[in-house]
Amino acid sequence: MSQPLLPASIPEAIAALHADLPDHIFTPAFKDACLYLDRFVGALAVEMARDLGLAVGTTHAVDSLLAQRQWSEAGRLALRWLFETLTLYGHATPTGDGWRLEHLALPTPAAAIEAEALASHPRAAPAYEVLRTAAAALPAVLAGTVRGEDVLFGANTLSLWFSYFSNDNPHYAPTNAICAAALARALPPASRILEVGGGGGSAGLAIAAELAASGKPPAFYLFTELQPAFLRRGARLLQPALGERCTFAAKTYDINQDPAVLGIEEASLDAVVAVNTLHLASDLVPTLRRLSRLLRPGGALVLGEAMRPEHTGTVHLELPFALLDSYARVQLDEDLRPRPGFLTVRQWQRALAAAGLRDVAVLPAAIQRCAELYPGFYAGAVVGRR
């Protein structure tokens, strides 16, 4: 039987490896919430495999499943996620041509784990709802009867995403907090900042609070987002949080566009910041290069990102995004970006260097070792200087 790669508890040694982070990010309550969600995702993956009729004792390959069952190509990334996640939990073993499904034993149903988790951590509810919604959508996406975007980002689910991409959600807030801490350390007082892909404003709120606490409130903040409802909500929340002394603007912007459309002069900003956004760039290095041209010499590009563990390949909270067409429509590169979606630490380092940025660093500095000990450790920030 295959052994799980994800430990049943978070190793205590990890605490010493993220000593360069503020103490308020990885609290005991947060770690407890993570362990509940870990159990839930493992159970959910087993239930998904059962629902899809995947045979135990058989080697499955994504290509052959898509062909034999006449499933839609739109489900490819989600199928890969499923097999990698089953491997993470010890239910499957990678082979040269796919994954051998070892067993689908399920001691506790996902719904029971969720109920227990939310009794202790009610603010974690959006993470469970998003994952359940995505799991329920997978058969229809594979059948080609629905698009992931329509199920997950339709009019009826926007409020769910406002709750998910929130600093009240313990499973999303750490990336915002780490990015804000990295930005505050990189900036001078009275800085000029561009945020791209600002979503509903939760990253901006974390940044505003961290800069105020550091005695570095910004002088100028341009908040950008592509989705109109997110742009309106983010601007409404963020402007008062930055204070009257900060010149604030909000504009629609697609990260695949030339940032010249924003009307920002080159070499005029102290920082460009983004949280869980730049991994969606269609052509990553040119996008990074274009954004970096807006930075003054010494200015910082600061990216808060979920970092893919190298040794497992899976981010076990990635399922909803793996169902989106936009997640897959990216240009791949064997060294910089061999697969769509989240990048590893080394891939981010190479991408920023290829874009001409220097002094590339990550926070926490030992994030790769953290992920080796506990491959549910994803939250980090990468910083490069012009």
Short mmCIF file of C-alpha atoms in Angstrom, two decimals:
data_model
loop_
_atom_site.label_atom_id
_atom_site.label_comp_id
_atom_site.label_asym_id
_atom_site.label_seq_id
_atom_site.Cartn_x
_atom_site.Cartn_y
_atom_site.Cartn_z
CA MET A 1 0.00 0.00 0.00
CA SER A 2 1.28 3.46 -0.90
CA GLN A 3 2.32 5.67 2.02
CA PRO A 4 0.79 9.16 2.42
CA LEU A 5 3.09 12.06 1.57
CA LEU A 6 1.07 14.46 3.71
CA PRO A 7 1.71 13.88 7.43
CA ALA A 8 -1.21 13.58 9.82
CA SER A 9 0.15 16.46 11.88
CA ILE A 10 2.23 19.53 11.10
CA PRO A 11 5.86 18.91 12.17
CA GLU A 12 6.90 21.14 15.06
CA ALA A 13 10.23 21.78 13.32
CA ILE A 14 8.45 24.01 10.79
CA ALA A 15 8.00 26.79 13.36
CA ALA A 16 11.73 27.46 13.44
CA LEU A 17 11.83 27.58 9.64
CA HIS A 18 9.43 30.52 9.34
CA ALA A 19 10.86 32.65 12.13
CA ASP A 20 11.26 35.45 9.56
CA LEU A 21 7.46 35.85 9.44
CA PRO A 22 5.28 37.81 11.88
CA ASP A 23 3.97 35.63 14.70
CA HIS A 24 0.33 36.40 13.94
CA ILE A 25 0.30 34.52 10.61
CA PHE A 26 0.67 30.85 11.55
CA THR A 27 -1.15 30.60 14.86
CA PRO A 28 -2.10 27.34 16.62
CA ALA A 29 -5.72 27.94 15.55
CA PHE A 30 -4.64 28.32 11.92
CA LYS A 31 -2.64 25.10 12.04
CA ASP A 32 -5.60 23.26 13.56
CA ALA A 33 -7.86 24.59 10.79
CA CYS A 34 -5.35 23.36 8.21
CA LEU A 35 -5.35 19.84 9.60
CA TYR A 36 -9.14 19.69 9.36
CA LEU A 37 -9.06 20.90 5.76
CA ASP A 38 -6.31 18.40 4.95
CA ARG A 39 -8.53 15.56 6.14
CA PHE A 40 -11.49 16.95 4.22
CA VAL A 41 -9.63 17.20 0.92
CA GLY A 42 -8.34 13.64 1.28
CA ALA A 43 -11.85 12.34 1.85
CA LEU A 44 -13.27 14.50 -0.95
CA ALA A 45 -10.72 13.13 -3.43
CA VAL A 46 -11.68 9.55 -2.55
CA GLU A 47 -15.38 10.36 -3.00
CA MET A 48 -14.65 12.01 -6.35
CA ALA A 49 -12.72 8.96 -7.57
CA ARG A 50 -15.59 6.70 -6.54
CA ASP A 51 -18.15 8.92 -8.27
CA LEU A 52 -16.11 8.80 -11.49
CA GLY A 53 -15.97 5.01 -11.34
CA LEU A 54 -12.17 4.80 -11.22
CA ALA A 55 -11.19 1.18 -10.67
CA VAL A 56 -8.92 0.15 -7.79
CA GLY A 57 -5.92 -1.97 -8.77
CA THR A 58 -5.81 -0.35 -12.21
CA THR A 59 -3.33 2.10 -13.70
CA HIS A 60 -5.09 5.20 -14.98
CA ALA A 61 -3.69 7.80 -17.37
CA VAL A 62 -5.34 11.13 -18.06
CA ASP A 63 -4.99 10.87 -21.85
CA SER A 64 -6.53 7.40 -22.04
CA LEU A 65 -9.39 8.30 -19.69
CA LEU A 66 -10.26 11.35 -21.77
CA ALA A 67 -10.24 9.24 -24.94
CA GLN A 68 -11.97 6.11 -23.65
CA ARG A 69 -14.76 7.91 -21.83
CA GLN A 70 -15.04 10.71 -24.37
CA TRP A 71 -14.49 13.27 -21.63
CA SER A 72 -13.86 16.92 -22.39
CA GLU A 73 -10.33 18.29 -22.55
CA ALA A 74 -11.58 20.98 -20.14
CA GLY A 75 -11.33 18.42 -17.33
CA ARG A 76 -7.69 17.48 -17.96
CA LEU A 77 -6.11 19.59 -15.21
CA ALA A 78 -8.72 18.55 -12.66
CA LEU A 79 -8.10 14.85 -13.42
CA ARG A 80 -4.38 15.37 -12.97
CA TRP A 81 -5.12 17.16 -9.70
CA LEU A 82 -7.25 14.22 -8.58
CA PHE A 83 -4.58 11.60 -9.19
CA GLU A 84 -1.82 13.70 -7.65
CA THR A 85 -4.00 14.37 -4.62
CA LEU A 86 -4.86 10.70 -4.24
CA THR A 87 -1.09 10.05 -4.32
CA LEU A 88 -0.54 12.70 -1.65
CA TYR A 89 -2.92 10.83 0.64
CA GLY A 90 -1.54 7.37 -0.10
CA HIS A 91 -4.39 6.14 -2.32
CA ALA A 92 -2.41 5.99 -5.58
CA THR A 93 1.11 5.37 -6.81
CA PRO A 94 2.68 7.12 -9.82
CA THR A 95 3.81 4.78 -12.59
CA GLY A 96 5.63 5.45 -15.82
CA ASP A 97 2.38 5.91 -17.70
CA GLY A 98 -0.09 7.18 -15.10
CA TRP A 99 -1.21 6.38 -11.56
CA ARG A 100 -2.08 3.01 -10.07
CA LEU A 101 -5.10 3.35 -7.79
CA GLU A 102 -4.30 1.33 -4.67
CA HIS A 103 -7.42 1.71 -2.52
CA LEU A 104 -10.34 4.02 -1.85
CA ALA A 105 -10.88 3.34 1.84
CA LEU A 106 -12.71 6.20 3.54
CA PRO A 107 -12.91 6.02 7.37
CA THR A 108 -14.84 9.31 7.67
CA PRO A 109 -17.00 10.97 4.98
CA ALA A 110 -16.03 14.44 3.82
CA ALA A 111 -19.31 15.92 5.07
CA ALA A 112 -18.67 14.67 8.61
CA ILE A 113 -15.16 16.14 8.60
CA GLU A 114 -16.53 19.46 7.36
CA ALA A 115 -19.16 19.59 10.10
CA GLU A 116 -16.54 18.90 12.76
CA ALA A 117 -14.17 21.48 11.29
CA LEU A 118 -16.73 24.27 11.08
CA ALA A 119 -17.83 23.69 14.65
CA SER A 120 -14.31 24.75 15.64
CA HIS A 121 -13.48 27.13 12.78
CA PRO A 122 -16.69 28.64 11.35
CA ARG A 123 -14.81 31.30 9.37
CA ALA A 124 -13.27 28.52 7.27
CA ALA A 125 -16.66 27.76 5.68
CA PRO A 126 -15.89 29.40 2.28
CA ALA A 127 -12.95 27.06 1.65
CA TYR A 128 -15.15 24.01 2.15
CA GLU A 129 -17.98 25.41 0.02
CA VAL A 130 -15.63 26.27 -2.85
CA LEU A 131 -14.08 22.80 -2.82
CA ARG A 132 -17.46 21.06 -2.62
CA THR A 133 -18.80 23.17 -5.48
CA ALA A 134 -15.79 22.32 -7.64
CA ALA A 135 -15.97 18.61 -6.85
CA ALA A 136 -19.66 18.51 -7.73
CA ALA A 137 -18.98 20.29 -11.02
CA LEU A 138 -16.23 17.95 -12.25
CA PRO A 139 -18.47 15.24 -13.82
CA ALA A 140 -20.38 17.86 -15.84
CA VAL A 141 -17.16 19.58 -16.91
CA LEU A 142 -15.79 16.22 -18.06
CA ALA A 143 -19.04 15.54 -19.90
CA GLY A 144 -18.69 18.89 -21.64
CA THR A 145 -22.11 20.10 -20.50
CA VAL A 146 -20.87 23.02 -18.37
CA ARG A 147 -17.84 25.29 -18.17
CA GLY A 148 -15.93 25.64 -14.94
CA GLU A 149 -16.18 29.43 -15.22
CA ASP A 150 -19.98 29.29 -15.36
CA VAL A 151 -20.26 27.08 -12.29
CA LEU A 152 -17.60 28.74 -10.16
CA PHE A 153 -17.68 32.38 -11.24
CA GLY A 154 -21.29 32.93 -12.25
CA ALA A 155 -23.55 35.60 -10.79
CA ASN A 156 -24.71 33.24 -8.04
CA THR A 157 -21.22 32.51 -6.72
CA LEU A 158 -19.61 35.97 -6.59
CA SER A 159 -20.51 36.42 -2.92
CA LEU A 160 -18.83 33.09 -2.16
CA TRP A 161 -15.59 34.30 -3.72
CA PHE A 162 -15.77 37.59 -1.81
CA SER A 163 -15.85 35.43 1.33
CA TYR A 164 -13.14 33.08 0.10
CA PHE A 165 -10.67 35.77 -0.99
CA SER A 166 -10.96 37.42 2.41
CA ASN A 167 -8.74 38.07 5.37
CA ASP A 168 -11.46 36.46 7.48
CA ASN A 169 -10.86 33.15 5.68
CA PRO A 170 -8.03 31.46 7.60
CA HIS A 171 -7.06 29.43 4.53
CA TYR A 172 -6.51 32.46 2.31
CA ALA A 173 -5.37 35.23 4.66
CA PRO A 174 -1.76 33.97 5.15
CA THR A 175 -0.72 34.69 1.56
CA ASN A 176 -2.05 38.24 1.88
CA ALA A 177 -0.27 38.69 5.19
CA ILE A 178 3.07 37.33 3.95
CA CYS A 179 2.93 39.50 0.84
CA ALA A 180 2.11 42.56 2.94
CA ALA A 181 5.05 41.84 5.25
CA ALA A 182 7.41 41.42 2.29
CA LEU A 183 6.18 44.65 0.73
CA ALA A 184 6.55 46.63 3.94
CA ARG A 185 10.16 45.46 4.29
CA ALA A 186 10.93 46.40 0.68
CA LEU A 187 9.44 49.91 0.62
CA PRO A 188 10.47 53.39 1.74
CA PRO A 189 7.92 55.70 3.39
CA ALA A 190 5.48 57.60 1.15
CA SER A 191 5.85 55.04 -1.64
CA ARG A 192 4.05 54.75 -4.95
CA ILE A 193 2.39 51.34 -5.44
CA LEU A 194 0.55 49.54 -8.22
CA GLU A 195 -1.51 46.47 -7.30
CA VAL A 196 -2.51 44.20 -10.18
CA GLY A 197 -5.26 41.59 -9.96
CA GLY A 198 -6.46 43.08 -6.68
CA GLY A 199 -9.64 40.98 -6.55
CA GLY A 200 -12.07 42.10 -3.86
CA GLY A 201 -9.42 44.11 -2.04
CA SER A 202 -8.34 41.72 0.72
CA ALA A 203 -4.65 41.87 -0.22
CA GLY A 204 -4.82 45.67 -0.39
CA LEU A 205 -6.41 45.79 3.06
CA ALA A 206 -3.62 43.61 4.48
CA ILE A 207 -1.05 45.84 2.76
CA ALA A 208 -2.64 49.05 4.06
CA ALA A 209 -2.67 47.71 7.61
CA GLU A 210 0.92 46.44 7.45
CA LEU A 211 2.28 49.67 5.96
CA ALA A 212 0.47 51.73 8.60
CA ALA A 213 1.84 49.52 11.38
CA SER A 214 5.34 49.89 9.88
CA GLY A 215 5.09 53.67 9.77
CA LYS A 216 5.18 53.61 5.97
CA PRO A 217 1.77 54.69 4.68
CA PRO A 218 1.91 55.03 0.89
CA ALA A 219 1.56 58.32 -0.97
CA PHE A 220 -0.02 56.76 -4.08
CA TYR A 221 -1.89 53.51 -4.64
CA LEU A 222 -3.32 52.33 -7.98
CA PHE A 223 -5.66 49.38 -7.52
CA THR A 224 -6.40 47.32 -10.65
CA GLU A 225 -8.60 44.34 -11.37
CA LEU A 226 -10.19 42.84 -14.50
CA GLN A 227 -13.53 41.67 -13.09
CA PRO A 228 -15.87 44.70 -12.65
CA ALA A 229 -17.67 43.49 -9.49
CA PHE A 230 -14.35 42.74 -7.77
CA LEU A 231 -12.93 46.09 -8.89
CA ARG A 232 -15.86 48.02 -7.43
CA ARG A 233 -15.81 46.11 -4.15
CA GLY A 234 -12.05 46.32 -3.76
CA ALA A 235 -11.92 50.05 -4.46
CA ARG A 236 -14.77 50.73 -2.04
CA LEU A 237 -13.01 48.86 0.79
CA LEU A 238 -9.46 49.93 0.10
CA GLN A 239 -9.67 53.69 -0.40
CA PRO A 240 -10.74 54.53 3.18
CA ALA A 241 -8.23 52.01 4.58
CA LEU A 242 -5.35 53.86 2.92
CA GLY A 243 -6.30 57.20 4.44
CA GLU A 244 -6.84 60.68 3.09
CA ARG A 245 -3.15 61.39 2.55
CA CYS A 246 -2.82 58.62 -0.03
CA THR A 247 -3.79 59.43 -3.60
CA PHE A 248 -5.95 56.49 -4.64
CA ALA A 249 -7.14 55.35 -8.06
CA ALA A 250 -8.86 52.21 -9.36
CA LYS A 251 -8.74 51.00 -12.96
CA THR A 252 -9.70 47.97 -15.01
CA TYR A 253 -6.61 46.09 -16.14
CA ASP A 254 -5.80 42.72 -17.70
CA ILE A 255 -2.33 41.50 -16.73
CA ASN A 256 -1.79 40.33 -20.31
CA GLN A 257 -2.07 43.92 -21.53
CA ASP A 258 0.78 46.39 -21.78
CA PRO A 259 0.61 48.41 -18.54
CA ALA A 260 1.06 51.55 -20.64
CA VAL A 261 -2.77 51.57 -20.80
CA LEU A 262 -2.75 52.55 -17.12
CA GLY A 263 -1.07 55.87 -17.85
CA ILE A 264 1.79 55.22 -15.43
CA GLU A 265 5.20 56.51 -16.44
CA GLU A 266 8.01 54.03 -16.62
CA ALA A 267 10.47 54.05 -13.70
CA SER A 268 7.98 55.93 -11.51
CA LEU A 269 6.81 53.33 -8.97
CA ASP A 270 8.38 51.99 -5.80
CA ALA A 271 6.51 48.69 -6.02
CA VAL A 272 4.26 46.53 -8.14
CA VAL A 273 2.41 43.99 -6.03
CA ALA A 274 0.10 41.07 -6.82
CA VAL A 275 -1.37 38.22 -4.80
CA ASN A 276 -2.19 34.92 -6.56
CA THR A 277 -2.44 36.71 -9.90
CA LEU A 278 0.73 36.50 -12.00
CA HIS A 279 0.61 32.69 -12.33
CA LEU A 280 -2.36 33.38 -14.64
CA ALA A 281 -0.27 35.45 -17.07
CA SER A 282 -0.52 34.01 -20.56
CA ASP A 283 3.21 34.58 -21.20
CA LEU A 284 4.83 34.96 -17.82
CA VAL A 285 8.29 36.40 -18.40
CA PRO A 286 7.20 39.15 -20.85
CA THR A 287 4.44 40.10 -18.38
CA LEU A 288 6.94 40.36 -15.54
CA ARG A 289 9.28 42.35 -17.76
CA ARG A 290 6.57 44.84 -18.74
CA LEU A 291 5.52 45.39 -15.15
CA SER A 292 9.09 45.77 -13.95
CA ARG A 293 9.65 48.65 -16.36
CA LEU A 294 7.25 50.70 -14.23
CA LEU A 295 9.63 50.42 -11.27
CA ARG A 296 12.21 53.02 -10.41
CA PRO A 297 15.79 51.67 -10.05
CA GLY A 298 15.74 49.65 -6.84
CA GLY A 299 11.96 49.33 -6.90
CA ALA A 300 10.41 45.99 -5.96
CA LEU A 301 8.12 43.51 -7.66
CA VAL A 302 6.39 41.67 -4.80
CA LEU A 303 4.27 38.59 -5.53
CA GLY A 304 2.26 36.70 -2.97
CA GLU A 305 1.69 33.24 -4.41
CA ALA A 306 0.74 29.71 -3.51
CA MET A 307 4.01 27.87 -4.12
CA ARG A 308 3.74 24.38 -5.62
CA PRO A 309 5.81 21.79 -3.66
CA GLU A 310 8.39 20.34 -6.02
CA HIS A 311 8.38 16.80 -4.67
CA THR A 312 4.61 16.20 -4.85
CA GLY A 313 3.52 18.46 -7.67
CA THR A 314 0.11 19.04 -6.15
CA VAL A 315 -1.51 21.93 -4.34
CA HIS A 316 -4.42 20.19 -2.69
CA LEU A 317 -6.55 23.36 -2.65
CA GLU A 318 -6.09 23.86 -6.41
CA LEU A 319 -9.16 21.96 -7.61
CA PRO A 320 -11.50 24.94 -8.25
CA PHE A 321 -8.90 26.72 -10.35
CA ALA A 322 -8.01 23.58 -12.30
CA LEU A 323 -11.55 23.67 -13.72
CA LEU A 324 -11.10 27.12 -15.28
CA ASP A 325 -10.16 27.57 -18.93
CA SER A 326 -8.12 30.67 -18.07
CA TYR A 327 -5.99 28.60 -15.70
CA ALA A 328 -4.88 26.33 -18.53
CA ARG A 329 -4.46 28.92 -21.31
CA VAL A 330 -0.82 29.77 -20.66
CA GLN A 331 2.40 29.35 -22.61
CA LEU A 332 4.55 26.60 -21.16
CA ASP A 333 8.31 26.35 -20.89
CA GLU A 334 10.20 23.27 -19.72
CA ASP A 335 12.45 25.22 -17.33
CA LEU A 336 10.34 28.20 -16.27
CA ARG A 337 6.80 26.88 -16.40
CA PRO A 338 6.35 23.21 -17.34
CA ARG A 339 2.68 23.09 -16.28
CA PRO A 340 -0.20 25.56 -15.91
CA GLY A 341 -1.14 27.04 -12.58
CA PHE A 342 0.94 27.62 -9.50
CA LEU A 343 4.73 27.64 -9.82
CA THR A 344 7.40 26.23 -7.53
CA VAL A 345 9.80 28.49 -5.66
CA ARG A 346 12.62 27.72 -8.10
CA GLN A 347 10.39 28.44 -11.10
CA TRP A 348 9.45 31.85 -9.70
CA GLN A 349 13.10 32.62 -9.02
CA ARG A 350 14.03 31.71 -12.59
CA ALA A 351 11.11 33.65 -14.07
CA LEU A 352 11.94 36.85 -12.18
CA ALA A 353 15.60 36.54 -13.10
CA ALA A 354 14.68 35.95 -16.76
CA ALA A 355 12.61 39.14 -16.63
CA GLY A 356 15.72 41.08 -15.60
CA LEU A 357 14.98 41.43 -11.89
CA ARG A 358 17.80 41.07 -9.39
CA ASP A 359 18.24 40.17 -5.72
CA VAL A 360 15.35 37.71 -5.99
CA ALA A 361 14.31 36.48 -2.56
CA VAL A 362 11.43 34.53 -1.01
CA LEU A 363 9.58 34.88 2.27
CA PRO A 364 9.78 32.76 4.30
CA ALA A 365 13.31 32.10 3.14
CA ALA A 366 13.04 28.40 4.06
CA ILE A 367 9.68 27.84 2.36
CA GLN A 368 11.03 24.99 0.26
CA ARG A 369 12.20 23.11 3.34
CA CYS A 370 8.82 23.82 5.00
CA ALA A 371 7.05 22.22 2.05
CA GLU A 372 9.36 19.20 2.18
CA LEU A 373 8.36 18.60 5.80
CA TYR A 374 4.69 19.39 5.23
CA PRO A 375 3.54 19.57 1.59
CA GLY A 376 0.51 21.62 2.62
CA PHE A 377 2.76 24.63 3.22
CA TYR A 378 2.07 26.85 0.23
CA ALA A 379 1.86 30.49 1.27
CA GLY A 380 4.82 32.66 0.40
CA ALA A 381 6.06 35.77 -1.34
CA VAL A 382 8.76 36.29 -3.94
CA VAL A 383 10.50 39.66 -4.33
CA GLY A 384 12.70 40.96 -7.11
CA ARG A 385 14.40 44.35 -7.53
CA ARG A 386 14.75 46.34 -10.70
#
